[in-house]
mmCIF file of C-alpha atoms in Angstrom:
data_model
loop_
_atom_site.group_PDB
_atom_site.id
_atom_site.type_symbol
_atom_site.label_atom_id
_atom_site.label_comp_id
_atom_site.label_asym_id
_atom_site.label_seq_id
_atom_site.Cartn_x
_atom_site.Cartn_y
_atom_site.Cartn_z
ATOM 1 C CA MET A 5 92.063 77.703 81.375
ATOM 2 C CA LYS A 6 89.883 78.991 84.811
ATOM 3 C CA GLN A 7 92.810 78.207 86.789
ATOM 4 C CA VAL A 8 95.475 79.904 84.794
ATOM 5 C CA THR A 9 92.835 82.914 84.982
ATOM 6 C CA HIS A 10 92.734 82.269 88.894
ATOM 7 C CA ILE A 11 96.388 83.143 89.199
ATOM 8 C CA LYS A 12 97.027 85.668 86.610
ATOM 9 C CA ALA A 13 94.235 87.553 88.964
ATOM 10 C CA GLU A 14 96.018 86.705 92.078
ATOM 11 C CA LEU A 15 99.840 87.380 90.680
ATOM 12 C CA ILE A 16 97.883 91.244 89.108
ATOM 13 C CA LEU A 17 96.259 91.712 92.535
ATOM 14 C CA VAL A 18 99.464 90.704 94.833
ATOM 15 C CA PHE A 19 101.397 93.392 92.185
ATOM 16 C CA VAL A 20 98.143 95.859 92.810
ATOM 17 C CA THR A 21 99.428 95.264 96.853
ATOM 18 C CA ILE A 22 102.740 96.728 95.843
ATOM 19 C CA LEU A 23 102.210 99.618 94.047
ATOM 20 C CA ALA A 24 99.978 100.466 97.613
ATOM 21 C CA GLY A 25 103.049 99.947 99.439
ATOM 22 C CA PHE A 26 105.112 102.262 97.567
ATOM 23 C CA GLY A 27 102.307 104.333 97.057
ATOM 24 C CA TRP A 28 102.723 105.625 101.263
ATOM 25 C CA ILE A 29 106.282 106.134 100.088
ATOM 26 C CA PHE A 30 105.448 108.341 97.254
ATOM 27 C CA SER A 31 103.516 110.197 99.383
ATOM 28 C CA LYS A 32 105.897 110.451 103.259
ATOM 29 C CA GLU A 33 108.244 111.828 100.046
ATOM 30 C CA ALA A 34 105.867 114.413 98.449
ATOM 31 C CA LEU A 35 104.631 115.903 101.424
ATOM 32 C CA ALA A 36 108.347 117.205 102.322
ATOM 33 C CA GLY A 37 106.535 120.375 100.084
ATOM 34 C CA LEU A 38 103.039 119.640 99.829
ATOM 35 C CA PRO A 39 100.424 120.440 102.323
ATOM 36 C CA PRO A 40 98.851 116.941 103.275
ATOM 37 C CA LEU A 41 94.584 117.878 102.550
ATOM 38 C CA PHE A 42 95.876 120.074 99.201
ATOM 39 C CA PHE A 43 98.660 116.679 97.711
ATOM 40 C CA MET A 44 95.614 114.307 98.375
ATOM 41 C CA GLY A 45 92.657 116.448 96.822
ATOM 42 C CA VAL A 46 94.278 117.209 93.750
ATOM 43 C CA ARG A 47 95.528 113.597 93.884
ATOM 44 C CA PHE A 48 93.157 112.409 93.503
ATOM 45 C CA ILE A 49 90.782 114.200 91.276
ATOM 46 C CA ILE A 50 94.121 113.464 88.412
ATOM 47 C CA ALA A 51 93.044 109.706 89.172
ATOM 48 C CA GLY A 52 89.872 110.579 88.871
ATOM 49 C CA PHE A 53 89.280 112.319 85.538
ATOM 50 C CA VAL A 54 92.272 108.642 84.281
ATOM 51 C CA LEU A 55 90.285 106.624 85.186
ATOM 52 C CA PHE A 56 87.767 108.583 83.259
ATOM 53 C CA LEU A 57 89.021 108.771 80.544
ATOM 54 C CA ALA A 58 90.035 105.025 80.711
ATOM 55 C CA GLY A 59 86.502 103.865 80.833
ATOM 56 C CA GLN A 60 84.240 106.382 79.292
ATOM 57 C CA LYS A 61 82.164 103.902 77.784
ATOM 58 C CA TYR A 62 80.862 101.998 81.120
ATOM 59 C CA PHE A 63 79.915 105.977 81.814
ATOM 60 C CA ARG A 64 76.860 106.201 79.827
ATOM 61 C CA GLY A 65 74.013 105.302 81.724
ATOM 62 C CA LEU A 66 74.717 106.114 84.147
ATOM 63 C CA ASP A 67 71.414 106.291 87.074
ATOM 64 C CA TRP A 68 70.610 109.470 88.959
ATOM 65 C CA GLN A 69 70.558 107.024 92.568
ATOM 66 C CA ASP A 70 73.412 105.681 91.610
ATOM 67 C CA VAL A 71 75.412 108.684 91.137
ATOM 68 C CA LYS A 72 73.985 109.735 94.551
ATOM 69 C CA GLN A 73 75.474 107.070 96.322
ATOM 70 C CA ALA A 74 78.715 106.529 94.678
ATOM 71 C CA SER A 75 78.569 110.192 95.919
ATOM 72 C CA LEU A 76 78.580 109.850 99.705
ATOM 73 C CA VAL A 77 80.866 107.246 99.530
ATOM 74 C CA GLY A 78 83.702 108.737 98.397
ATOM 75 C CA MET A 79 82.817 111.518 100.685
ATOM 76 C CA VAL A 80 83.214 109.047 103.526
ATOM 77 C CA MET A 81 86.879 107.897 101.370
ATOM 78 C CA GLY A 82 87.784 111.513 101.158
ATOM 79 C CA ILE A 83 87.331 111.964 105.082
ATOM 80 C CA THR A 84 88.994 108.398 105.682
ATOM 81 C CA MET A 85 91.482 110.184 103.984
ATOM 82 C CA MET A 86 91.794 113.208 105.497
ATOM 83 C CA PHE A 87 93.229 111.121 108.445
ATOM 84 C CA TRP A 88 95.201 108.632 106.951
ATOM 85 C CA VAL A 89 97.597 111.467 105.483
ATOM 86 C CA THR A 90 97.455 113.335 108.695
ATOM 87 C CA GLY A 91 99.010 109.989 110.519
ATOM 88 C CA LEU A 92 101.627 109.765 107.480
ATOM 89 C CA ASP A 93 102.900 113.970 107.050
ATOM 90 C CA GLN A 94 103.003 113.738 111.351
ATOM 91 C CA GLY A 95 103.850 110.456 111.908
ATOM 92 C CA SER A 96 107.377 108.728 111.849
ATOM 93 C CA ASN A 97 107.481 104.941 110.889
ATOM 94 C CA LEU A 98 105.041 104.170 108.164
ATOM 95 C CA GLY A 99 104.842 100.151 108.621
ATOM 96 C CA VAL A 100 103.118 101.338 112.458
ATOM 97 C CA GLY A 101 101.033 102.701 110.722
ATOM 98 C CA ALA A 102 100.201 101.135 107.584
ATOM 99 C CA PHE A 103 98.906 97.656 109.935
ATOM 100 C CA ILE A 104 96.661 100.300 112.358
ATOM 101 C CA THR A 105 95.118 101.297 109.092
ATOM 102 C CA SER A 106 95.020 97.736 107.795
ATOM 103 C CA LEU A 107 92.778 97.087 110.853
ATOM 104 C CA GLY A 108 89.889 98.585 108.878
ATOM 105 C CA VAL A 109 89.449 94.915 107.433
ATOM 106 C CA VAL A 110 88.510 93.899 110.684
ATOM 107 C CA LEU A 111 86.073 96.204 112.361
ATOM 108 C CA VAL A 112 84.179 95.984 109.170
ATOM 109 C CA PRO A 113 82.154 93.707 110.565
ATOM 110 C CA VAL A 114 81.681 96.138 113.779
ATOM 111 C CA VAL A 115 80.553 99.131 112.144
ATOM 112 C CA ALA A 116 78.300 96.993 110.398
ATOM 113 C CA ARG A 117 76.756 95.813 114.435
ATOM 114 C CA PHE A 118 76.302 98.440 115.045
ATOM 115 C CA MET A 119 75.586 101.079 112.638
ATOM 116 C CA PHE A 120 73.316 97.888 111.200
ATOM 117 C CA GLY A 121 72.477 95.287 113.232
ATOM 118 C CA ALA A 122 74.129 92.911 111.626
ATOM 119 C CA ARG A 123 75.702 90.045 113.706
ATOM 120 C CA PRO A 124 79.690 89.640 112.829
ATOM 121 C CA PRO A 125 81.086 86.134 112.304
ATOM 122 C CA LEU A 126 82.684 84.906 114.941
ATOM 123 C CA SER A 127 85.893 85.009 113.573
ATOM 124 C CA ILE A 128 85.758 88.810 113.644
ATOM 125 C CA TRP A 129 85.002 88.537 118.047
ATOM 126 C CA VAL A 130 88.357 86.231 117.961
ATOM 127 C CA ALA A 131 90.283 88.943 115.880
ATOM 128 C CA LEU A 132 88.904 91.986 117.388
ATOM 129 C CA PRO A 133 91.377 91.476 121.563
ATOM 130 C CA VAL A 134 94.057 89.947 118.875
ATOM 131 C CA ALA A 135 94.194 93.466 117.224
ATOM 132 C CA ILE A 136 93.387 95.917 120.161
ATOM 133 C CA ILE A 137 96.655 93.781 122.085
ATOM 134 C CA GLY A 138 97.803 94.239 119.259
ATOM 135 C CA LEU A 139 97.678 98.079 119.283
ATOM 136 C CA GLY A 140 98.555 97.979 122.706
ATOM 137 C CA PHE A 141 101.531 96.952 121.453
ATOM 138 C CA LEU A 142 102.249 99.458 119.517
ATOM 139 C CA ALA A 143 101.159 102.698 121.823
ATOM 140 C CA LEU A 144 102.840 101.344 124.038
ATOM 141 C CA ASN A 145 106.852 99.679 122.922
ATOM 142 C CA ASN A 146 109.840 100.233 125.538
ATOM 143 C CA GLY A 147 107.138 102.349 127.723
ATOM 144 C CA LEU A 148 104.961 105.157 126.417
ATOM 145 C CA ASP A 149 105.847 105.206 123.155
ATOM 146 C CA PHE A 150 102.658 106.621 121.666
ATOM 147 C CA GLU A 151 102.929 109.333 118.565
ATOM 148 C CA PHE A 152 99.195 111.522 117.837
ATOM 149 C CA ALA A 153 99.554 110.228 114.803
ATOM 150 C CA HIS A 154 98.852 106.552 115.744
ATOM 151 C CA LEU A 155 95.136 108.196 116.356
ATOM 152 C CA TYR A 156 94.853 109.474 113.077
ATOM 153 C CA PHE A 157 96.160 106.388 111.142
ATOM 154 C CA LEU A 158 92.861 104.939 113.460
ATOM 155 C CA GLY A 159 90.895 106.991 112.464
ATOM 156 C CA ALA A 160 90.917 106.288 108.348
ATOM 157 C CA ALA A 161 91.018 102.726 109.725
ATOM 158 C CA LEU A 162 87.445 103.088 110.794
ATOM 159 C CA GLY A 163 86.320 105.292 107.801
ATOM 160 C CA SER A 164 87.580 102.971 105.642
ATOM 161 C CA ALA A 165 85.015 100.578 107.535
ATOM 162 C CA LEU A 166 82.293 102.513 107.269
ATOM 163 C CA GLN A 167 83.713 103.281 103.198
ATOM 164 C CA LEU A 168 83.590 99.124 102.831
ATOM 165 C CA ASN A 169 80.263 99.165 105.055
ATOM 166 C CA LEU A 170 77.944 101.770 102.327
ATOM 167 C CA LEU A 171 79.180 99.747 99.227
ATOM 168 C CA SER A 172 77.709 96.599 100.265
ATOM 169 C CA ARG A 173 75.057 97.961 101.758
ATOM 170 C CA PHE A 174 74.356 100.330 98.279
ATOM 171 C CA SER A 175 73.255 98.072 95.651
ATOM 172 C CA MET A 176 74.371 101.202 92.836
ATOM 173 C CA ARG A 177 74.305 99.097 89.265
ATOM 174 C CA MET A 178 77.893 100.443 87.898
ATOM 175 C CA HIS A 179 81.447 99.297 86.389
ATOM 176 C CA ALA A 180 83.528 99.589 89.145
ATOM 177 C CA LEU A 181 85.715 101.606 87.549
ATOM 178 C CA VAL A 182 83.109 103.918 87.250
ATOM 179 C CA LEU A 183 82.272 103.416 91.078
ATOM 180 C CA THR A 184 85.896 103.923 90.889
ATOM 181 C CA ALA A 185 86.503 107.166 89.644
ATOM 182 C CA ILE A 186 83.841 108.865 91.563
ATOM 183 C CA GLN A 187 84.758 108.097 94.313
ATOM 184 C CA LEU A 188 88.318 109.236 94.045
ATOM 185 C CA SER A 189 86.524 112.851 91.917
ATOM 186 C CA VAL A 190 84.476 113.475 95.089
ATOM 187 C CA ALA A 191 86.634 112.564 97.268
ATOM 188 C CA GLY A 192 89.283 115.099 95.702
ATOM 189 C CA CYS A 193 86.513 117.654 95.310
ATOM 190 C CA LEU A 194 86.381 117.183 99.228
ATOM 191 C CA LEU A 195 89.406 117.004 99.788
ATOM 192 C CA LEU A 196 91.074 120.471 98.098
ATOM 193 C CA PHE A 197 87.882 122.302 99.497
ATOM 194 C CA LEU A 198 89.083 122.045 102.674
ATOM 195 C CA SER A 199 93.013 122.427 101.953
ATOM 196 C CA LEU A 200 91.821 126.326 100.358
ATOM 197 C CA LEU A 201 89.275 126.797 104.037
ATOM 198 C CA THR A 202 92.752 125.280 106.125
ATOM 199 C CA GLU A 203 96.471 125.353 104.468
ATOM 200 C CA THR A 204 98.371 127.898 103.107
ATOM 201 C CA LEU A 205 99.692 127.007 99.622
ATOM 202 C CA PRO A 206 103.357 126.773 98.748
ATOM 203 C CA HIS A 207 104.122 129.745 96.062
ATOM 204 C CA SER A 208 106.250 126.946 94.543
ATOM 205 C CA ILE A 209 107.162 123.461 93.922
ATOM 206 C CA SER A 210 110.192 121.462 93.174
ATOM 207 C CA ILE A 211 111.052 119.380 90.108
ATOM 208 C CA GLU A 212 111.571 116.412 93.126
ATOM 209 C CA VAL A 213 108.443 116.966 94.523
ATOM 210 C CA ALA A 214 106.401 117.081 91.731
ATOM 211 C CA GLY A 215 108.075 113.915 90.032
ATOM 212 C CA TRP A 216 107.312 112.287 93.334
ATOM 213 C CA PHE A 217 103.729 113.907 93.407
ATOM 214 C CA LEU A 218 103.051 112.390 89.588
ATOM 215 C CA ALA A 219 104.493 108.951 90.500
ATOM 216 C CA SER A 220 101.630 109.161 93.694
ATOM 217 C CA THR A 221 99.110 110.048 91.161
ATOM 218 C CA LEU A 222 99.997 107.868 88.446
ATOM 219 C CA ILE A 223 101.396 104.508 89.837
ATOM 220 C CA ALA A 224 99.750 104.769 93.441
ATOM 221 C CA SER A 225 96.540 105.747 92.311
ATOM 222 C CA SER A 226 95.408 105.850 88.511
ATOM 223 C CA LEU A 227 97.370 102.489 87.210
ATOM 224 C CA ARG A 228 96.412 100.759 91.088
ATOM 225 C CA PHE A 229 93.291 100.545 90.796
ATOM 226 C CA LEU A 230 92.644 100.193 86.976
ATOM 227 C CA LEU A 231 94.433 96.788 88.188
ATOM 228 C CA GLN A 232 92.822 96.292 90.894
ATOM 229 C CA THR A 233 89.139 96.522 88.773
ATOM 230 C CA TYR A 234 90.734 94.137 86.326
ATOM 231 C CA GLY A 235 92.773 91.876 88.726
ATOM 232 C CA MET A 236 89.142 92.325 91.147
ATOM 233 C CA SER A 237 86.624 91.068 87.688
ATOM 234 C CA LEU A 238 88.878 87.463 87.441
ATOM 235 C CA THR A 239 88.450 85.523 90.805
ATOM 236 C CA PRO A 240 86.265 85.529 93.581
ATOM 237 C CA VAL A 241 85.934 88.482 95.834
ATOM 238 C CA SER A 242 87.323 86.347 98.974
ATOM 239 C CA HIS A 243 90.504 85.739 97.057
ATOM 240 C CA ALA A 244 91.615 89.282 96.643
ATOM 241 C CA ALA A 245 89.843 90.359 99.581
ATOM 242 C CA VAL A 246 93.066 87.587 101.068
ATOM 243 C CA ILE A 247 95.604 89.197 98.698
ATOM 244 C CA MET A 248 95.033 92.496 99.758
ATOM 245 C CA ASN A 249 95.962 92.512 103.305
ATOM 246 C CA LEU A 250 99.336 92.374 102.126
ATOM 247 C CA GLU A 251 99.993 95.997 101.431
ATOM 248 C CA PRO A 252 101.276 96.848 104.978
ATOM 249 C CA VAL A 253 103.972 94.123 105.019
ATOM 250 C CA TRP A 254 105.075 95.364 101.912
ATOM 251 C CA THR A 255 104.530 99.341 103.143
ATOM 252 C CA ALA A 256 106.429 98.323 106.632
ATOM 253 C CA ILE A 257 109.944 96.624 103.510
ATOM 254 C CA PHE A 258 110.000 99.145 101.753
ATOM 255 C CA ALA A 259 110.026 101.628 104.793
ATOM 256 C CA VAL A 260 112.974 99.920 105.541
ATOM 257 C CA PHE A 261 115.591 100.682 103.119
ATOM 258 C CA TRP A 262 113.857 103.933 101.586
ATOM 259 C CA PHE A 263 113.942 105.333 104.837
ATOM 260 C CA SER A 264 115.654 103.514 106.917
ATOM 261 C CA GLU A 265 113.087 102.737 109.613
ATOM 262 C CA SER A 266 113.153 100.381 111.732
ATOM 263 C CA MET A 267 110.604 98.702 115.111
ATOM 264 C CA GLY A 268 111.419 97.979 118.006
ATOM 265 C CA GLY A 269 110.744 94.865 119.433
ATOM 266 C CA GLY A 270 106.876 96.288 121.555
ATOM 267 C CA GLN A 271 105.970 97.299 117.554
ATOM 268 C CA VAL A 272 107.573 94.244 116.245
ATOM 269 C CA ILE A 273 104.859 92.284 117.635
ATOM 270 C CA GLY A 274 101.905 94.889 117.758
ATOM 271 C CA CYS A 275 102.212 94.418 113.730
ATOM 272 C CA LEU A 276 102.486 91.230 114.129
ATOM 273 C CA LEU A 277 99.467 90.569 116.226
ATOM 274 C CA ILE A 278 97.168 93.191 113.918
ATOM 275 C CA PHE A 279 98.655 90.574 110.960
ATOM 276 C CA ILE A 280 97.371 87.791 113.061
ATOM 277 C CA ALA A 281 93.750 89.669 113.314
ATOM 278 C CA MET A 282 93.925 90.262 109.962
ATOM 279 C CA ILE A 283 93.712 86.311 108.928
ATOM 280 C CA VAL A 284 91.686 85.492 111.757
ATOM 281 C CA SER A 285 89.455 87.903 110.408
ATOM 282 C CA ARG A 286 89.059 86.504 106.779
ATOM 283 C CA TRP A 287 89.203 82.966 107.815
ATOM 284 C CA PRO A 288 85.630 82.538 106.103
ATOM 285 C CA GLN A 289 86.994 83.710 102.661
ATOM 286 C CA ILE A 290 90.618 81.857 103.606
ATOM 287 C CA ARG A 291 88.796 78.532 104.791
ATOM 288 C CA ALA A 292 87.128 78.732 101.047
ATOM 289 C CA ILE A 293 89.634 79.085 99.209
ATOM 290 C CA PHE A 294 91.456 75.991 100.588
ATOM 291 C CA LYS A 295 87.883 73.811 100.727
ATOM 292 C CA PRO A 296 87.614 71.457 98.075
ATOM 293 C CA HIS A 297 85.002 71.739 95.207
#
């Protein structure tokens, strides 16, 4: 029965990565008619409210210290998403952006080393140069083919690494659904505030853009995080962490079919090297999965 539960959880998490991949598509389409920060701010506020409605019983008896820590992580998440959505708005290749953003997985122990004095495992020091070479191939595809959007995606990767470090160091005693709802709501409020300061809001929104906005909010945010919370409750975190590496792969595939995107030879090599770096960085978890019990 336990094995069946693990298989069920892993299938759910694979589906979560598919939804995350589609989230890049939905968001890119919505940005055709919405300012980036406004789009993400309203999207996250609505998604956080939906998660609150779905898990109201878990919000009872919250500790104020835990709420403050979750809110701090939400602020970091908001800054991370500011970089991400700006890169998405300005970038020309979603697949490349997804692989650069996924470097956050590799950077988590590096950020922990410089900010908290933690010692990364050997697998990280092996993965890091591979990831850097991969970034070089992406930036220097067929000559100097650098996009400024790549720096925004790299900023998002660093932000996500910091966010994951804070989550691992705060001993918050709250349900994952509550934590996610607080993070999304705080990040949404921060992004909406920045939008009101810096962006000009559209006078009207087309039905098509509204549809993409709802898809990104309800499917790629609310449904995705609900399923992710449920799936991760049924399987070890190490299993879930490896499966979540599939997100940039799906994004690149969907972008090819949806936007007719293509990658040069250098970009393909770069994405492959970054994916290898992600797997190497997760090697202790992967080895634990296949280790006989």
